[in-house]
PDB file of C-alpha atoms and ligand atoms in Angstrom:
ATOM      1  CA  UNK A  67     -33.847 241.169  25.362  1.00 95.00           C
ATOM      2  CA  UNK A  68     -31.861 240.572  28.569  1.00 97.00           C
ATOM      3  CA  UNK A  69     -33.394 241.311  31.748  1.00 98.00           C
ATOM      4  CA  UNK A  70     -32.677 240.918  35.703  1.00 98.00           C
ATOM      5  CA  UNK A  71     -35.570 239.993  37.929  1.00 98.00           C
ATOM      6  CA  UNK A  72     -34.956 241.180  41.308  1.00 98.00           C
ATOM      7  CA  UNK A  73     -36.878 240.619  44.536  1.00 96.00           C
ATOM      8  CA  UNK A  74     -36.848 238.945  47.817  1.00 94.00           C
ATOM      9  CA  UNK A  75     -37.220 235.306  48.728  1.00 89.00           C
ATOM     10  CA  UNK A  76     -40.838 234.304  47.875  1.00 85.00           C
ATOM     11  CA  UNK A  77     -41.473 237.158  45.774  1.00 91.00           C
ATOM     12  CA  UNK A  78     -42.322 235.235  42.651  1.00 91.00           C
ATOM     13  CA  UNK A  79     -38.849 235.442  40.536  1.00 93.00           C
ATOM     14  CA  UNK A  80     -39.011 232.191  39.656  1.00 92.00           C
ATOM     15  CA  UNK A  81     -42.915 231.732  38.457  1.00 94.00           C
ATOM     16  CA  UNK A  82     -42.591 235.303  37.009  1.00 96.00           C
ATOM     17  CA  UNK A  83     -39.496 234.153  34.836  1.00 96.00           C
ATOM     18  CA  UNK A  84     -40.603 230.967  33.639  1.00 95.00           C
ATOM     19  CA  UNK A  85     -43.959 232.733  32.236  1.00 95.00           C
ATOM     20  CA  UNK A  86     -41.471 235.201  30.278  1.00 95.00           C
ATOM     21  CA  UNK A  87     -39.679 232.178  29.469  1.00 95.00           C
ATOM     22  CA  UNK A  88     -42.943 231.358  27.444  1.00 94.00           C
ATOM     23  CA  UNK A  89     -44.422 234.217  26.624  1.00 92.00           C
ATOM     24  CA  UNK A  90     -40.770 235.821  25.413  1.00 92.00           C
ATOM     25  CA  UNK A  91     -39.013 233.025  24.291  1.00 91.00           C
ATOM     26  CA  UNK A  92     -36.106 234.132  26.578  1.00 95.00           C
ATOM     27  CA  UNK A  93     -33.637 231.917  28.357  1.00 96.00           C
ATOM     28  CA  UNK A  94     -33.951 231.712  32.763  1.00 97.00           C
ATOM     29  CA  UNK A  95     -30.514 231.890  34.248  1.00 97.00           C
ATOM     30  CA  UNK A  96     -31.428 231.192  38.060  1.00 96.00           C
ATOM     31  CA  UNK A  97     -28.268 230.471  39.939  1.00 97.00           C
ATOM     32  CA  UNK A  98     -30.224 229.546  42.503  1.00 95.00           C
ATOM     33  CA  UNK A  99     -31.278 226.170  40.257  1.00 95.00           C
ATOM     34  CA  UNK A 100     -27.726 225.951  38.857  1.00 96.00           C
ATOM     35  CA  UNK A 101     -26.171 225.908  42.551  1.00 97.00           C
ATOM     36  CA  UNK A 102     -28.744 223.412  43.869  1.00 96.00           C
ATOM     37  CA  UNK A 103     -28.305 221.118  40.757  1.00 96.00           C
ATOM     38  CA  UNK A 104     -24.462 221.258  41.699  1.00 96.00           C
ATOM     39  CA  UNK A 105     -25.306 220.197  45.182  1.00 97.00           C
ATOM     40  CA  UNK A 106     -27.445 217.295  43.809  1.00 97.00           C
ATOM     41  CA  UNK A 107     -24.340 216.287  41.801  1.00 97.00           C
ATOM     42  CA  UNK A 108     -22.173 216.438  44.447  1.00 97.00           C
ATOM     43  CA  UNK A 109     -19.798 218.443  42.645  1.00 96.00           C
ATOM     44  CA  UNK A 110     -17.271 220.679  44.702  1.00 95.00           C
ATOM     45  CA  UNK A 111     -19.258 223.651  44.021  1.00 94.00           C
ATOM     46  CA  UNK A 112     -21.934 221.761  45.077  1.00 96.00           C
ATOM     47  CA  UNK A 113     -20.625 220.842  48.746  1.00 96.00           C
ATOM     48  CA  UNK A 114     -18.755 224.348  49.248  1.00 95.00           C
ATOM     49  CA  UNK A 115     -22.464 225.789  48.705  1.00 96.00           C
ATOM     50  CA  UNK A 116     -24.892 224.145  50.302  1.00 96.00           C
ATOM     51  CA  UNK A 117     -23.596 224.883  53.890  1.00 96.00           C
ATOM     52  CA  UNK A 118     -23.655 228.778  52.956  1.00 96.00           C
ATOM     53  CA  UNK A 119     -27.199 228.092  50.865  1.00 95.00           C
ATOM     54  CA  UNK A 120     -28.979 225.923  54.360  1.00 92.00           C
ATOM     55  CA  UNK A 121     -27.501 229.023  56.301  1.00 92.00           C
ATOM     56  CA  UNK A 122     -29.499 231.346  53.968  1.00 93.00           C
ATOM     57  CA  UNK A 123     -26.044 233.120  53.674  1.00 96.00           C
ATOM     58  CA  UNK A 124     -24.833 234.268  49.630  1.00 98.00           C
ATOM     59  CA  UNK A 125     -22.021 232.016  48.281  1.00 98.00           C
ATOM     60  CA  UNK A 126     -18.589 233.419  46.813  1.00 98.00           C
ATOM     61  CA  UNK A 127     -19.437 236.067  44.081  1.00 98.00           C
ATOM     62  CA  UNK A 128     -16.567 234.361  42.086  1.00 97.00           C
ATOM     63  CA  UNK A 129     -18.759 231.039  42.394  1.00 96.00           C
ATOM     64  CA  UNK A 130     -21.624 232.612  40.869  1.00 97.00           C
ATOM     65  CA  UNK A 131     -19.866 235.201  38.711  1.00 97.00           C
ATOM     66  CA  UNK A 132     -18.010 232.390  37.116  1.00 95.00           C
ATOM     67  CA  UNK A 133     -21.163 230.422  36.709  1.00 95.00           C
ATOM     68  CA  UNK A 134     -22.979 233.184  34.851  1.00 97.00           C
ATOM     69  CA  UNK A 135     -19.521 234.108  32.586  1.00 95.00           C
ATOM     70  CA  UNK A 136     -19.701 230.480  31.019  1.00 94.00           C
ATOM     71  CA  UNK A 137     -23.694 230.188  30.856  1.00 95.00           C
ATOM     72  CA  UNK A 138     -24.429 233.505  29.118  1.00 95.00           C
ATOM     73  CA  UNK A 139     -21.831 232.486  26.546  1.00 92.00           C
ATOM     74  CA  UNK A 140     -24.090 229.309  25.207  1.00 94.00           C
ATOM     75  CA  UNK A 141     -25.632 229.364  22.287  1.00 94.00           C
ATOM     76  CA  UNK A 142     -29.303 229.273  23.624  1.00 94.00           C
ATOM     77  CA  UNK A 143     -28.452 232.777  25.099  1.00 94.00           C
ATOM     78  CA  UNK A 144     -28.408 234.811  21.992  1.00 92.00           C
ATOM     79  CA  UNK A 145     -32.158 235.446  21.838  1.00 92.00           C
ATOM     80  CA  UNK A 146     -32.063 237.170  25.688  1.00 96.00           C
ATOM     81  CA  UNK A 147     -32.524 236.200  29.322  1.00 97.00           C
ATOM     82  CA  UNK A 148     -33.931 236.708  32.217  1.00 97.00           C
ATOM     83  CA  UNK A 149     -31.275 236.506  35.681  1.00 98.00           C
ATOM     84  CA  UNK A 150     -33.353 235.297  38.087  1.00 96.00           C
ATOM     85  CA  UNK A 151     -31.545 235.795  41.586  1.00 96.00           C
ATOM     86  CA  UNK A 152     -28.202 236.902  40.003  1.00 98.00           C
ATOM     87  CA  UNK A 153     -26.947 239.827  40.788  1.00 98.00           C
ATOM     88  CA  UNK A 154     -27.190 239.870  44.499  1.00 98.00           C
ATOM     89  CA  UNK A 155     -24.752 242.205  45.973  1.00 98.00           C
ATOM     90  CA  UNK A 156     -23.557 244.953  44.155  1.00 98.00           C
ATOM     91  CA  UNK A 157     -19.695 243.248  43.539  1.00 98.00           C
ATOM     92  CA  UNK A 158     -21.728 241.251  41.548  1.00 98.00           C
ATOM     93  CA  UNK A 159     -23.675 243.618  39.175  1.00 98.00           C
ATOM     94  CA  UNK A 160     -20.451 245.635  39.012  1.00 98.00           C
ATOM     95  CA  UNK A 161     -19.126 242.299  37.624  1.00 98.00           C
ATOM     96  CA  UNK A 162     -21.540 241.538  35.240  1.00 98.00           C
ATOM     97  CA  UNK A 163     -21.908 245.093  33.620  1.00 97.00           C
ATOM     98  CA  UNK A 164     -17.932 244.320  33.241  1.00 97.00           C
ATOM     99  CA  UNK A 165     -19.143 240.836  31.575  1.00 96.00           C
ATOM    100  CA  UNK A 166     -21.856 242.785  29.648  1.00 96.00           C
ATOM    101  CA  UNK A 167     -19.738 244.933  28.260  1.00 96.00           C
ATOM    102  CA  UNK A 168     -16.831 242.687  27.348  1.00 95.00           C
ATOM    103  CA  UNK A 169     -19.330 240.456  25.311  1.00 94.00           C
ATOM    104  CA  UNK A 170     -21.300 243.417  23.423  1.00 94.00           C
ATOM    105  CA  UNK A 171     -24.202 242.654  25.293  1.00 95.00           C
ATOM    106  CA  UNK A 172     -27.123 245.322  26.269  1.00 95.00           C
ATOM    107  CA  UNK A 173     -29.050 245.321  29.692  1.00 97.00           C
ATOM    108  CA  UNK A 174     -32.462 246.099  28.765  1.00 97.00           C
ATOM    109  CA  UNK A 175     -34.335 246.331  31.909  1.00 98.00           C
ATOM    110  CA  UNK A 176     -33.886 245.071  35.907  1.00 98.00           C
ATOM    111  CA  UNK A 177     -37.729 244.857  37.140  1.00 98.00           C
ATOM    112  CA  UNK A 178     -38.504 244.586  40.568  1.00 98.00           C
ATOM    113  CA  UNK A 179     -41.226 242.250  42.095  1.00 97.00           C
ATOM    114  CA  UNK A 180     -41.868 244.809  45.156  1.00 96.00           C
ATOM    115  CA  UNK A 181     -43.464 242.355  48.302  1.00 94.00           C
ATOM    116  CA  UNK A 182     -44.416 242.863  51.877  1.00 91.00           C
ATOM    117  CA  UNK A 183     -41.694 241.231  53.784  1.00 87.00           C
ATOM    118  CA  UNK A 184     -45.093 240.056  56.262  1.00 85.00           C
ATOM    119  CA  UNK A 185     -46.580 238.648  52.943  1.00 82.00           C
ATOM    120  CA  UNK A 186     -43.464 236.723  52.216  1.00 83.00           C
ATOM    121  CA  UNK A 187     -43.020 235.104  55.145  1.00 81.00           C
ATOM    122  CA  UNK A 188     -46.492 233.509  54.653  1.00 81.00           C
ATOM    123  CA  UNK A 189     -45.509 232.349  50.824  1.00 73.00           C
ATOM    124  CA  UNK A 190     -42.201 230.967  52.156  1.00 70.00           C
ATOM    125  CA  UNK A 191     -43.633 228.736  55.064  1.00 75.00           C
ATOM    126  CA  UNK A 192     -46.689 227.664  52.274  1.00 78.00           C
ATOM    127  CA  UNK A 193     -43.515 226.813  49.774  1.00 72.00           C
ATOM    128  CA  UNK A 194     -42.054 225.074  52.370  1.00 71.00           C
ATOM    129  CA  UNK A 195     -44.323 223.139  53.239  1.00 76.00           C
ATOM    130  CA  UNK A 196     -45.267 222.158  49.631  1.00 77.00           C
ATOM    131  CA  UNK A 197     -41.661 221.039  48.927  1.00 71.00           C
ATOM    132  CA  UNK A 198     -41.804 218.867  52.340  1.00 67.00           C
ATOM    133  CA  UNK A 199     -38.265 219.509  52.906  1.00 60.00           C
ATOM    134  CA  UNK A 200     -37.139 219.216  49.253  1.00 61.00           C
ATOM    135  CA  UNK A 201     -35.518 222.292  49.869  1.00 61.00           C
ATOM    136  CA  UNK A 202     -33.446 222.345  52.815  1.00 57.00           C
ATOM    137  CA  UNK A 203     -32.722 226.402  52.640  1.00 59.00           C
ATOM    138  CA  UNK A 204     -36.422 226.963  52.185  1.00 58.00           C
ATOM    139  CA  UNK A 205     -37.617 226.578  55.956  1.00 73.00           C
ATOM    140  CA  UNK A 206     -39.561 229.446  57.906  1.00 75.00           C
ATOM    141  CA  UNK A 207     -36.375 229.244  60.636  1.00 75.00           C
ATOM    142  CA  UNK A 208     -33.684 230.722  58.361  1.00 85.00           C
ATOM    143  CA  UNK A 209     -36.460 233.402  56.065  1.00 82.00           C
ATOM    144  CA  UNK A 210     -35.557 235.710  58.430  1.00 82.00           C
ATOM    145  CA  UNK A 211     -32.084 235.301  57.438  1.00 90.00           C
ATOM    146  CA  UNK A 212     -32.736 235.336  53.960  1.00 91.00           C
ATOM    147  CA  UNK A 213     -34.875 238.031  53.930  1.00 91.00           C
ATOM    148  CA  UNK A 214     -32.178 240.122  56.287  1.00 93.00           C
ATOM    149  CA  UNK A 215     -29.475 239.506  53.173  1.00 96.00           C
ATOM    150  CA  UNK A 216     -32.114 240.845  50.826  1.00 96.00           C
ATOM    151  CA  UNK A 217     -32.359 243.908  52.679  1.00 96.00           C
ATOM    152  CA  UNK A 218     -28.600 244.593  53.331  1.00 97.00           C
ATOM    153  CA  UNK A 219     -27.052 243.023  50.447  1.00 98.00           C
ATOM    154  CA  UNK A 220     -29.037 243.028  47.256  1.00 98.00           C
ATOM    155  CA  UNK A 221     -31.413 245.842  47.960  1.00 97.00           C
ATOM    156  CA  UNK A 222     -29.086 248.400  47.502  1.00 98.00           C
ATOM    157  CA  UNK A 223     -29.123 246.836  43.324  1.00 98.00           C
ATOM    158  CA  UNK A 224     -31.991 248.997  43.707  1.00 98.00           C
ATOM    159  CA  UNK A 225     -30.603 252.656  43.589  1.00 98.00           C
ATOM    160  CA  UNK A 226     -27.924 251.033  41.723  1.00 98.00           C
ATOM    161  CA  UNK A 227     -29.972 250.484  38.229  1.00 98.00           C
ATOM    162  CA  UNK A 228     -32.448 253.381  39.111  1.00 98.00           C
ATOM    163  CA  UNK A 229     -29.388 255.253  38.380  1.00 98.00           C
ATOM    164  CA  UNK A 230     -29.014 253.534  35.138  1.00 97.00           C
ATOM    165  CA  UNK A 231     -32.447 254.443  34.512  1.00 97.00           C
ATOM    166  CA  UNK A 232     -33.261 250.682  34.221  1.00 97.00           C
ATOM    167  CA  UNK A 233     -35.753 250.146  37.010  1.00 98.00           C
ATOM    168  CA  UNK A 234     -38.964 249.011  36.392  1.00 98.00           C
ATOM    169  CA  UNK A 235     -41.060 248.708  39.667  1.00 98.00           C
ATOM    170  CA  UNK A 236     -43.910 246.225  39.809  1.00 97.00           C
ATOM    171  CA  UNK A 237     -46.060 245.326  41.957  1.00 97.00           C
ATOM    172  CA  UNK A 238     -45.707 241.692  43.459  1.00 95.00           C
ATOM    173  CA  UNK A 239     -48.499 241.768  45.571  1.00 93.00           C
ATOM    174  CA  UNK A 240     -51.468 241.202  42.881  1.00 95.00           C
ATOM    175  CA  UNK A 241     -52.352 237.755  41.313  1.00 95.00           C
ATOM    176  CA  UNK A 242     -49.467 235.456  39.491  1.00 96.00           C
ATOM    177  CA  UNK A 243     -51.775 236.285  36.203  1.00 97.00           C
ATOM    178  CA  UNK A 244     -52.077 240.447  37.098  1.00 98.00           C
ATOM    179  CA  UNK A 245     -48.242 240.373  38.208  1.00 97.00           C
ATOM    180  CA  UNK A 246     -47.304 238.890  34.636  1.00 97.00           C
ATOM    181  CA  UNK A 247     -49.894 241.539  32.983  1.00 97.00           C
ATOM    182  CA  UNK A 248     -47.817 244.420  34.882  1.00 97.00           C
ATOM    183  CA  UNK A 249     -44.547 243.191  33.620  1.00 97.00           C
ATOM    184  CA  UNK A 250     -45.811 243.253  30.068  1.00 96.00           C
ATOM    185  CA  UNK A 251     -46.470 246.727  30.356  1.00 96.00           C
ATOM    186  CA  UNK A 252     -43.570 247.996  32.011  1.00 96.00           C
ATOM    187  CA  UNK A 253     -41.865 246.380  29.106  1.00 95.00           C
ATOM    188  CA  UNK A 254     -43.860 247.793  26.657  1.00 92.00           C
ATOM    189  CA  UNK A 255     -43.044 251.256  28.143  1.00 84.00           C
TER     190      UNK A 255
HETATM  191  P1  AMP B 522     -32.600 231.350  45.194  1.00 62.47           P
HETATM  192  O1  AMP B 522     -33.149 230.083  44.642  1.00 62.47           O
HETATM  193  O2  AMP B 522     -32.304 232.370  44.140  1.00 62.47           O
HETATM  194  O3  AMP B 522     -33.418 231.903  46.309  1.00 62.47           O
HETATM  195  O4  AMP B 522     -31.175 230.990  45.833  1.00 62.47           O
HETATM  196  C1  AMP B 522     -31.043 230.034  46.866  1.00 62.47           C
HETATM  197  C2  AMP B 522     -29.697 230.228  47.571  1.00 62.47           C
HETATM  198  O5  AMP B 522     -28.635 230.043  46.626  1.00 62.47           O
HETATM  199  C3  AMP B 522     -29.456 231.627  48.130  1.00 62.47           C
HETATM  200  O6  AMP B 522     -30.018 231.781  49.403  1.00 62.47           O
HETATM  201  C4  AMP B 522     -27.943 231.675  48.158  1.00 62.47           C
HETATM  202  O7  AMP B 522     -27.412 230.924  49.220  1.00 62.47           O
HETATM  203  C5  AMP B 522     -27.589 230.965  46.872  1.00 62.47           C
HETATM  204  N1  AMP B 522     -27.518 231.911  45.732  1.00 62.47           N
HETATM  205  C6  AMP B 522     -28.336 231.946  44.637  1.00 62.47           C
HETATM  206  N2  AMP B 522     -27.972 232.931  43.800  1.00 62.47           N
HETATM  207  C7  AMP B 522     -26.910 233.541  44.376  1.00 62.47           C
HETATM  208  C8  AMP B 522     -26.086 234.642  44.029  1.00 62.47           C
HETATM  209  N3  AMP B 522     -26.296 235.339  42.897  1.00 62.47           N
HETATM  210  N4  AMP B 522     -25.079 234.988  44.869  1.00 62.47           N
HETATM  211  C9  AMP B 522     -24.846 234.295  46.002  1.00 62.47           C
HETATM  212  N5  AMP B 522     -25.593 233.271  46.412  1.00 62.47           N
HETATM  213  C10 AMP B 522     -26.617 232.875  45.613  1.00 62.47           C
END
């Protein structure tokens, strides 16, 4: 089974994926991890992105794109994933159903962890916080920002895969545990 998870900053994604990581036995492609282990390297990639990533801005699609081309090829991919912040703009799902379909690979289902923007600005400042500067792009100043992208750039994924009749809605205000039940059923369904 391959699957997007989409959402805003502080919806969940990531706590949400790793649970279907276990529960699924699916792979989590977060590009989000990938770019900040690039940074940590000190790679090119790494230094071209983390200006755009502390500004809450979206890197190159071609960065990403390219990064999700080679990963999705790996062996460990064959049993499914979960893209966890990938797409983000619609250049970018346009490139991956391009990808998909090159490589005989189905999209099963995009579910959407649906949040409170007010709600999220309290999880990001708690995350924050918790991470005590860990990371740098995850401070209350730039949410705004981040949250602003969401809305312009990756929200309109939305329509996009509701037209593909691949939108599964849930609801990512409940519990971790009663967000994890919903997405169990909407992929029973
Ligand atoms: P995330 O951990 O998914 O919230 O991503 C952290 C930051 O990495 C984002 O704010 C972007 O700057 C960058 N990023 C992650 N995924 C993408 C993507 N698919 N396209 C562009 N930028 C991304």
């Amino acid at each position: 089974m391959n699957l997007i998870l989409l959402g805003p900053p502080g919806a969940g994604k990531g706590t949400q994926a790793e649970r279907m990581v276990a529960d699924l036995g699916l792979i989590q492609l977060s590009t989000g991890d990938m770019l900040r282990a690039a940074v940590a390297a000190g790679t090119d990639v790494g230094r071209q992105a983390k200006v755009i990533m502390d500004r809450g801005d979206l890197v190159p699609d071609e960065i990403v794109v390219g990064i999700i081309a080679d990963r999705i090829e790996e062996p460990d991919c064959k049993n499914g994933f979960i893209l966890d912040g990938f797409p983000r703009n619609t250049a970018q799902a346009k490139a991956l159903d391009v990808m998909l379909t090159e490589k005989k690979l189905t999209l099963d289902a995009v579910l959407e962890i649906r949040v409170d923007d007010k709600i999220l600005i309290s999880r990001i400042e708690g995350r924050a916080r918790e991470s005590g500067g860990e990371r740098s792009d995850d401070n209350a100043e730039i949410l705004k920002k981040r949250l602003a992208v969401y809305h312009d750039q990756t929200a309109p994924l939305l329509p996009y895969y509701e037209a593909q009749n691949r939108l599964k809605v849930v609801d990512g205000m409940l519990s971790i545990d009663a967000v994890s039940k919903e997405i169990k059923k909407a992929l029973n369904a």
